[in-house]
Coordinates of C-alpha atoms and ligand atoms in Angstrom, one line a residue:
X1 CA 167.5 178.6 55.5
X2 CA 165.2 181.4 56.8
X3 CA 162.6 181.1 54.1
X4 CA 162.4 177.4 54.3
X5 CA 161.9 177.4 58.0
X6 CA 159.1 180.1 57.8
X7 CA 157.4 178.0 55.2
X8 CA 157.8 174.8 57.2
X9 CA 156.6 176.5 60.4
X10 CA 153.5 177.8 58.6
X11 CA 152.7 174.5 56.9
X12 CA 153.1 172.6 60.2
X13 CA 151.0 175.1 62.0
X14 CA 148.3 175.5 59.4
X15 CA 145.6 174.2 61.7
X16 CA 146.6 176.6 64.4
X17 CA 146.2 179.5 61.9
X18 CA 142.7 178.2 60.9
X19 CA 141.8 178.0 64.6
X20 CA 143.0 181.5 65.2
X21 CA 140.9 182.8 62.3
X22 CA 137.8 180.9 63.6
X23 CA 138.3 182.3 67.1
X24 CA 138.4 185.8 65.6
X25 CA 135.3 185.1 63.7
X26 CA 133.5 184.0 66.9
X27 CA 133.4 187.7 67.9
X28 CA 130.2 188.8 66.2
X29 CA 131.6 192.2 65.3
X30 CA 128.6 193.1 63.0
X31 CA 128.7 196.7 61.8
X32 CA 126.4 198.5 61.9
X33 CA 125.9 198.9 64.7
X34 CA 129.4 197.7 65.7
X35 CA 129.0 195.0 68.3
X36 CA 131.7 193.3 70.4
X37 CA 134.5 195.5 69.3
X38 CA 136.1 195.7 72.7
X39 CA 136.2 191.9 73.5
X40 CA 137.7 191.4 70.0
X41 CA 140.3 194.0 70.5
X42 CA 141.1 192.6 74.0
X43 CA 141.6 189.2 72.4
X44 CA 144.0 190.6 69.8
X45 CA 145.8 192.5 72.5
X46 CA 146.4 189.3 74.5
X47 CA 147.6 187.4 71.5
X48 CA 149.9 190.2 70.3
X49 CA 151.4 190.6 73.7
X50 CA 152.0 186.8 73.9
X51 CA 154.2 187.3 70.8
X52 CA 156.2 190.0 72.6
X53 CA 154.6 192.9 70.7
X54 CA 154.1 196.3 72.4
X55 CA 150.4 197.2 72.2
X56 CA 148.3 200.3 72.4
X57 CA 144.6 200.0 72.8
X58 CA 142.9 203.1 71.4
X59 CA 139.4 204.2 72.4
X60 CA 137.9 206.6 69.9
X61 CA 136.3 209.5 71.9
X62 CA 132.5 209.4 71.8
X63 CA 132.3 213.0 70.5
X64 CA 134.5 211.9 67.5
X65 CA 132.3 209.0 66.8
X66 CA 129.2 211.2 67.0
X67 CA 130.7 213.6 64.6
X68 CA 131.6 211.0 61.9
X69 CA 129.3 208.0 62.4
X70 CA 125.5 207.7 62.0
X71 CA 123.2 207.4 65.1
X72 CA 122.8 203.6 64.7
X73 CA 126.3 203.2 66.0
X74 CA 125.9 205.4 69.1
X75 CA 126.2 203.5 72.3
X76 CA 128.6 201.0 70.7
X77 CA 132.1 202.3 71.5
X78 CA 134.9 202.2 68.9
X79 CA 138.3 200.7 69.7
X80 CA 141.4 200.2 67.6
X81 CA 144.6 198.3 68.5
X82 CA 148.2 199.0 67.5
X83 CA 150.8 196.3 68.0
X84 CA 154.5 197.0 67.4
X85 CA 157.7 195.1 66.9
X86 CA 160.5 197.7 66.9
X87 CA 163.8 196.1 65.8
X88 CA 165.6 199.4 65.5
X89 CA 165.4 199.4 61.7
X90 CA 165.4 202.6 59.7
X91 CA 161.9 202.3 58.4
X92 CA 158.5 201.1 59.6
X93 CA 156.2 198.9 57.7
X94 CA 152.5 198.9 58.7
X95 CA 150.0 196.1 58.2
X96 CA 146.3 197.0 58.6
X97 CA 143.2 194.9 59.0
X98 CA 139.7 195.7 60.0
X99 CA 137.9 193.5 62.4
X100 CA 134.3 194.6 61.8
X101 CA 132.1 192.6 59.5
X102 CA 128.9 193.3 57.7
X103 CA 125.7 192.0 59.4
X104 CA 124.5 188.5 58.7
X105 CA 121.3 187.7 56.9
X106 CA 118.9 184.8 57.8
X107 CA 119.9 182.5 55.0
X108 CA 123.1 181.2 56.6
X109 CA 122.9 177.4 56.7
X110 CA 125.4 177.2 59.6
X111 CA 126.1 179.5 62.5
X112 CA 128.0 182.3 60.7
X113 CA 130.1 183.0 63.8
X114 CA 131.3 179.4 64.2
X115 CA 133.2 178.8 61.0
X116 CA 133.1 175.4 59.4
X117 CA 135.9 173.7 57.4
X118 CA 134.7 172.0 54.2
X119 CA 136.8 170.9 51.3
X120 CA 139.8 173.1 52.0
X121 CA 137.6 176.2 52.7
X122 CA 136.6 177.9 55.8
X123 CA 133.0 179.2 55.8
X124 CA 131.8 181.9 58.1
X125 CA 131.1 185.6 58.4
X126 CA 134.4 187.5 58.3
X127 CA 136.5 184.6 57.2
X128 CA 137.4 186.3 53.9
X129 CA 136.5 189.9 54.8
X130 CA 138.8 190.0 56.5
X131 CA 139.7 188.1 59.7
X132 CA 141.6 185.5 57.8
X133 CA 144.0 188.1 56.5
X134 CA 144.2 189.7 59.9
X135 CA 145.2 186.4 61.4
X136 CA 147.7 185.9 58.6
X137 CA 149.4 189.2 59.4
X138 CA 149.7 188.3 63.1
X139 CA 150.8 184.7 62.3
X140 CA 153.5 186.0 60.0
X141 CA 155.0 187.8 63.0
X142 CA 154.5 184.6 65.0
X143 CA 156.4 182.6 62.3
X144 CA 159.3 185.0 62.2
X145 CA 159.6 184.9 66.0
X146 CA 159.4 181.2 66.1
X147 CA 162.1 180.9 63.4
X148 CA 164.4 183.3 65.2
X149 CA 164.2 185.8 62.3
X150 CA 164.4 189.6 62.5
X151 CA 162.4 191.6 60.0
X152 CA 164.1 194.2 57.8
X153 CA 161.6 196.9 59.0
X154 CA 160.1 197.8 62.3
X155 CA 156.7 196.1 62.1
X156 CA 153.6 197.9 63.1
X157 CA 150.2 196.2 62.9
X158 CA 146.8 197.9 63.3
X159 CA 143.5 196.2 63.9
X160 CA 140.8 198.7 63.2
X161 CA 137.0 199.3 63.4
X162 CA 134.5 200.6 60.9
X163 CA 135.9 199.8 57.5
X164 CA 132.5 198.5 56.6
X165 CA 130.9 201.9 57.3
X166 CA 133.6 204.2 56.0
X167 CA 136.6 203.8 58.3
X168 CA 136.5 207.3 59.9
X169 CA 136.7 205.9 63.5
X170 CA 139.2 203.2 62.4
X171 CA 142.1 203.9 60.0
X172 CA 140.7 207.4 59.5
X173 CA 141.1 208.2 63.2
X174 CA 144.7 206.7 63.4
X175 CA 145.9 208.5 60.3
X176 CA 144.2 211.9 60.8
X177 CA 145.5 212.1 64.4
X178 CA 149.0 210.9 63.3
X179 CA 148.9 207.9 65.7
X180 CA 150.6 206.0 62.9
X181 CA 153.2 207.4 60.4
X182 CA 154.6 204.4 58.6
X183 CA 157.1 204.5 55.7
X184 CA 155.0 202.0 53.8
X185 CA 151.9 200.0 54.4
X186 CA 150.0 196.8 53.5
X187 CA 146.2 196.9 53.7
X188 CA 145.4 193.2 54.1
X189 CA 142.7 193.2 51.5
X190 CA 141.9 194.5 48.0
X191 CA 144.2 192.1 46.1
X192 CA 144.7 188.3 46.3
X193 CA 146.1 185.3 44.5
X194 CA 148.5 186.7 41.8
X195 CA 147.1 190.2 42.0
X196 CA 148.6 192.8 44.2
X197 CA 146.8 196.1 44.2
X198 CA 148.5 199.5 44.3
X199 CA 145.4 201.4 44.7
X200 CA 141.6 201.4 44.3
X201 CA 138.9 203.4 42.6
X202 CA 137.3 206.5 44.1
X203 CA 133.7 206.9 45.1
X204 CA 130.9 209.3 45.5
X205 CA 127.9 208.5 47.6
X206 CA 125.0 211.0 47.5
X207 CA 121.3 211.2 48.2
X208 CA 118.9 213.1 45.9
X209 CA 115.8 214.5 47.5
X210 CA 112.9 215.5 45.3
X211 CA 110.1 217.5 46.8
X212 CA 106.6 217.7 45.4
X213 CA 103.1 218.7 46.6
X214 CA 100.7 216.2 48.0
X215 CA 97.2 215.8 46.8
X216 CA 94.3 213.3 46.8
X217 CA 95.0 210.3 44.5
X218 CA 91.7 211.0 42.7
X219 CA 92.9 214.4 41.7
X220 CA 96.6 214.2 40.8
X221 CA 96.5 217.5 38.8
X222 CA 96.2 219.3 42.1
X223 CA 99.7 218.0 43.3
X224 CA 103.2 217.6 42.1
X225 CA 104.3 214.0 42.0
X226 CA 107.8 213.8 43.6
X227 CA 108.2 210.2 42.5
X228 CA 107.5 210.9 38.8
X229 CA 109.9 213.9 39.0
X230 CA 112.5 211.8 40.7
X231 CA 112.3 209.0 38.1
X232 CA 112.6 211.5 35.3
X233 CA 115.7 213.0 37.0
X234 CA 117.2 209.5 37.5
X235 CA 116.7 208.8 33.8
X236 CA 118.7 211.9 32.9
X237 CA 121.5 210.7 35.2
X238 CA 121.4 207.3 33.6
X239 CA 122.3 208.9 30.3
X240 CA 125.7 209.5 31.8
X241 CA 126.5 205.8 31.2
X242 CA 126.9 206.5 27.5
X243 CA 129.5 209.0 28.4
X244 CA 131.3 206.6 30.7
X245 CA 132.2 204.4 27.8
X246 CA 134.4 207.2 26.6
X247 CA 136.3 207.5 29.9
X248 CA 138.3 204.3 30.0
X249 CA 141.1 204.4 32.5
X250 CA 144.7 204.0 31.5
X251 CA 145.4 202.1 34.7
X252 CA 145.3 198.3 34.9
X253 CA 142.1 197.5 36.8
X254 CA 141.6 194.1 38.5
X255 CA 138.6 193.5 36.2
X256 CA 138.3 195.0 32.7
X257 CA 134.8 196.4 33.4
X258 CA 136.2 198.4 36.3
X259 CA 138.3 200.4 33.9
X260 CA 135.2 202.6 33.3
X261 CA 133.3 204.7 35.7
X262 CA 130.2 202.9 37.0
X263 CA 127.1 204.0 38.8
X264 CA 124.3 202.4 40.9
X265 CA 121.2 204.5 41.3
X266 CA 118.5 203.8 43.9
X267 CA 120.4 201.5 46.2
X268 CA 118.1 203.2 48.7
X269 CA 115.0 204.9 47.5
X270 CA 111.5 205.7 48.6
X271 CA 109.2 208.5 49.7
X272 CA 105.4 208.3 49.3
X273 CA 103.3 207.2 52.2
X274 CA 100.0 206.0 50.8
X275 CA 98.6 204.5 47.6
X276 CA 96.0 207.2 47.2
X277 CA 98.2 210.2 47.9
X278 CA 100.3 212.1 45.4
X279 CA 103.8 211.7 47.0
X280 CA 105.3 215.0 48.1
X281 CA 108.8 213.6 48.5
X282 CA 111.0 211.0 46.9
X283 CA 114.6 210.2 47.4
X284 CA 117.2 208.0 45.8
X285 CA 120.9 207.3 46.4
X286 CA 123.8 207.5 43.9
X287 CA 126.8 205.2 44.2
X288 CA 129.3 206.4 41.6
X289 CA 132.7 204.7 41.3
X290 CA 135.5 206.8 39.9
X291 CA 138.5 205.8 37.8
X292 CA 141.9 207.0 39.0
X293 CA 141.8 209.8 36.4
X294 CA 138.5 211.3 37.7
X295 CA 138.1 213.8 40.5
X296 CA 135.3 213.6 43.0
X297 CA 134.7 217.4 42.8
X298 CA 134.2 217.1 39.0
X299 CA 131.8 214.2 39.5
X300 CA 129.7 216.2 42.0
X301 CA 129.6 219.1 39.5
X302 CA 128.5 216.8 36.8
X303 CA 125.5 215.6 38.8
X304 CA 124.6 219.2 39.9
X305 CA 124.7 220.3 36.3
X306 CA 122.2 217.6 35.4
X307 CA 119.9 218.7 38.2
X308 CA 120.2 222.4 37.1
X309 CA 119.4 221.5 33.5
X310 CA 116.4 219.4 34.5
X311 CA 115.1 222.4 36.6
X312 CA 115.5 224.7 33.5
X313 CA 113.3 222.3 31.5
X314 CA 110.8 221.7 34.3
X315 CA 110.1 224.8 36.5
X316 CA 108.1 222.7 39.0
X317 CA 111.1 220.4 39.8
X318 CA 112.5 220.8 43.3
X319 CA 115.5 218.6 43.8
X320 CA 118.7 218.7 45.8
X321 CA 121.7 216.4 46.0
X322 CA 123.4 215.8 49.4
X323 CA 126.8 214.2 49.3
X324 CA 127.3 211.6 52.0
X325 CA 130.8 210.4 51.1
X326 CA 133.4 211.0 48.4
X327 CA 137.0 210.7 47.7
X328 CA 139.4 210.3 44.8
X329 CA 141.0 207.0 43.9
X330 CA 143.8 205.9 46.3
X331 CA 146.9 205.4 44.2
X332 CA 150.5 204.4 45.0
X333 CA 153.4 205.0 42.5
X334 CA 153.8 201.6 40.8
X335 CA 157.5 202.0 41.1
X336 CA 157.5 202.5 44.9
X337 CA 159.7 199.9 46.6
X338 CA 156.7 198.4 48.5
X339 CA 154.9 197.6 45.2
X340 CA 157.9 195.7 43.9
X341 CA 158.7 194.0 47.2
X342 CA 155.1 192.8 47.4
X343 CA 155.0 191.6 43.8
X344 CA 158.3 189.7 44.3
X345 CA 157.0 188.2 47.6
X346 CA 153.9 186.8 45.8
X347 CA 156.1 185.4 43.0
X348 CA 158.4 183.7 45.5
X349 CA 155.6 182.2 47.5
X350 CA 153.3 181.0 44.7
X351 CA 156.0 180.3 42.1
X352 CA 153.9 182.2 39.5
X353 CA 154.0 185.7 38.0
X354 CA 152.3 188.4 40.0
X355 CA 150.6 191.5 38.6
X356 CA 150.1 195.0 40.0
X357 CA 146.5 196.3 39.5
X358 CA 144.0 198.8 40.8
X359 CA 141.2 197.3 42.9
X360 CA 137.6 198.1 41.6
X361 CA 136.0 198.4 45.1
X362 CA 137.5 200.5 47.8
X363 CA 139.1 199.7 51.1
X364 CA 140.8 201.8 53.9
X365 CA 143.9 202.1 51.6
X366 CA 143.0 205.7 50.5
X367 CA 143.5 206.9 54.1
X368 CA 147.1 205.8 53.9
X369 CA 147.8 207.1 50.3
X370 CA 145.7 210.2 50.6
X371 CA 146.1 211.6 54.1
X372 CA 149.3 209.9 55.3
X373 CA 150.9 210.1 51.9
X374 CA 152.2 206.6 52.5
X375 CA 153.0 204.2 49.7
X376 CA 150.5 201.3 50.2
X377 CA 149.5 198.1 48.6
X378 CA 146.5 195.8 49.1
X379 CA 146.8 192.1 49.4
X380 CA 144.9 189.4 51.4
X381 CA 143.4 186.0 51.5
X382 CA 141.5 184.6 48.5
X383 CA 137.9 183.6 49.0
X384 CA 134.4 184.3 47.8
X385 CA 130.9 185.3 48.9
X386 CA 132.0 188.5 50.7
X387 CA 129.0 190.2 52.4
X388 CA 126.9 187.1 51.3
X389 CA 125.6 184.0 53.2
X390 CA 128.3 181.7 51.8
X391 CA 131.4 183.7 52.6
X392 CA 134.5 181.5 52.7
X393 CA 138.3 181.7 52.4
X394 CA 140.6 179.2 50.8
X395 CA 142.8 177.6 53.5
X396 CA 145.7 177.2 51.0
X397 CA 145.6 180.9 50.3
X398 CA 145.5 181.6 54.1
X399 CA 148.8 179.9 54.6
X400 CA 150.3 181.4 51.4
X401 CA 149.2 184.9 52.4
X402 CA 150.9 184.6 55.8
X403 CA 154.0 183.6 53.9
X404 CA 153.7 186.5 51.6
X405 CA 153.4 188.9 54.6
X406 CA 156.5 187.2 56.2
X407 CA 158.4 187.7 52.9
X408 CA 157.5 191.4 52.8
X409 CA 158.5 191.8 56.4
X410 CA 161.9 190.3 55.6
X411 CA 162.6 192.6 52.6
X412 CA 162.9 196.4 52.8
X413 CA 164.4 196.7 49.3
X414 CA 163.1 195.2 46.1
Ligands
ZN1 ZN1 136.9 194.3 54.1

């Protein structure tokens, strides 16, 4: 009867779940810089406590924030919230969601922070990424409580800052300082529908700075053009793409094209200051995504080798790569109980087969698998337009995701 009543509760209270999501979206937690984090956390604390959860509001020390975050976030304090339901079980299961959202652009047709329901979808900034999933995790607890059910694990929820800028003051802070030590975890994004992710690709972000010598535009021979040198260097790096075709991952990726390493050059680039001046500096960024088989240190070496070879060929080239972020893929053993429990939960709720895959983008999951050595899966609400001006979630999926979470909470063995 338990399952039926959770399902019934969720179906009957669907509108409440949509309202809860909308209310969360009304906090304009744009990051950077990281606005309204505290009021959002206070709201979550109030709601969690109304469910009988024990909460812990965590303020990240300013010095820590200054160490890890860029200056645009300074003056915007970072908070995280933990909410616990200890039932005296042997093991603890953790659910994590981030409450920060990417900044909005001007082309939203409606107020992005006042979500609108249209044809079974909820439109608004943060609906899909990822306040809907956050609401679903809390509402799953609400449903179990309302149905008088006791989970098979101690349940621990975290609502965290800064996923959109790297997570160091969010999940990174909790995990590195051992404020959470779960036996298994669910990151509430990075898989949806029939796909449960058991990891995600790795990443390297770097900035390449090329230095030249400025000169008058009428006399370019007198200078060294940093832009032209930089373009030539980027062209050498682009040649890597041929090599990528030979490095297909053996892991199942959520999309076939993600089974290969990928690279985006020049996401940010620039340098020169005037049309009639030979530019003495030019920089461009590298966004390189790693398959689970690749190691970030090898990838760094690969780029440095290209730079060194280019310098051998061109004695006037002055270039240096600065790594801004990098980590290997986050991976959980596919046979870990949490993978099988999650897969089964999705099958029970949707009535269709579920698959385990590796997510092509990255989430905060790698903090759990890499630093906390905690088996972790990714699963959340289905939607589209993440980071765009038509972001939405599917309301059907919102209800089903809450049910999937409730199922996972009720089963500690596959
Ligand atoms: Zn997200």
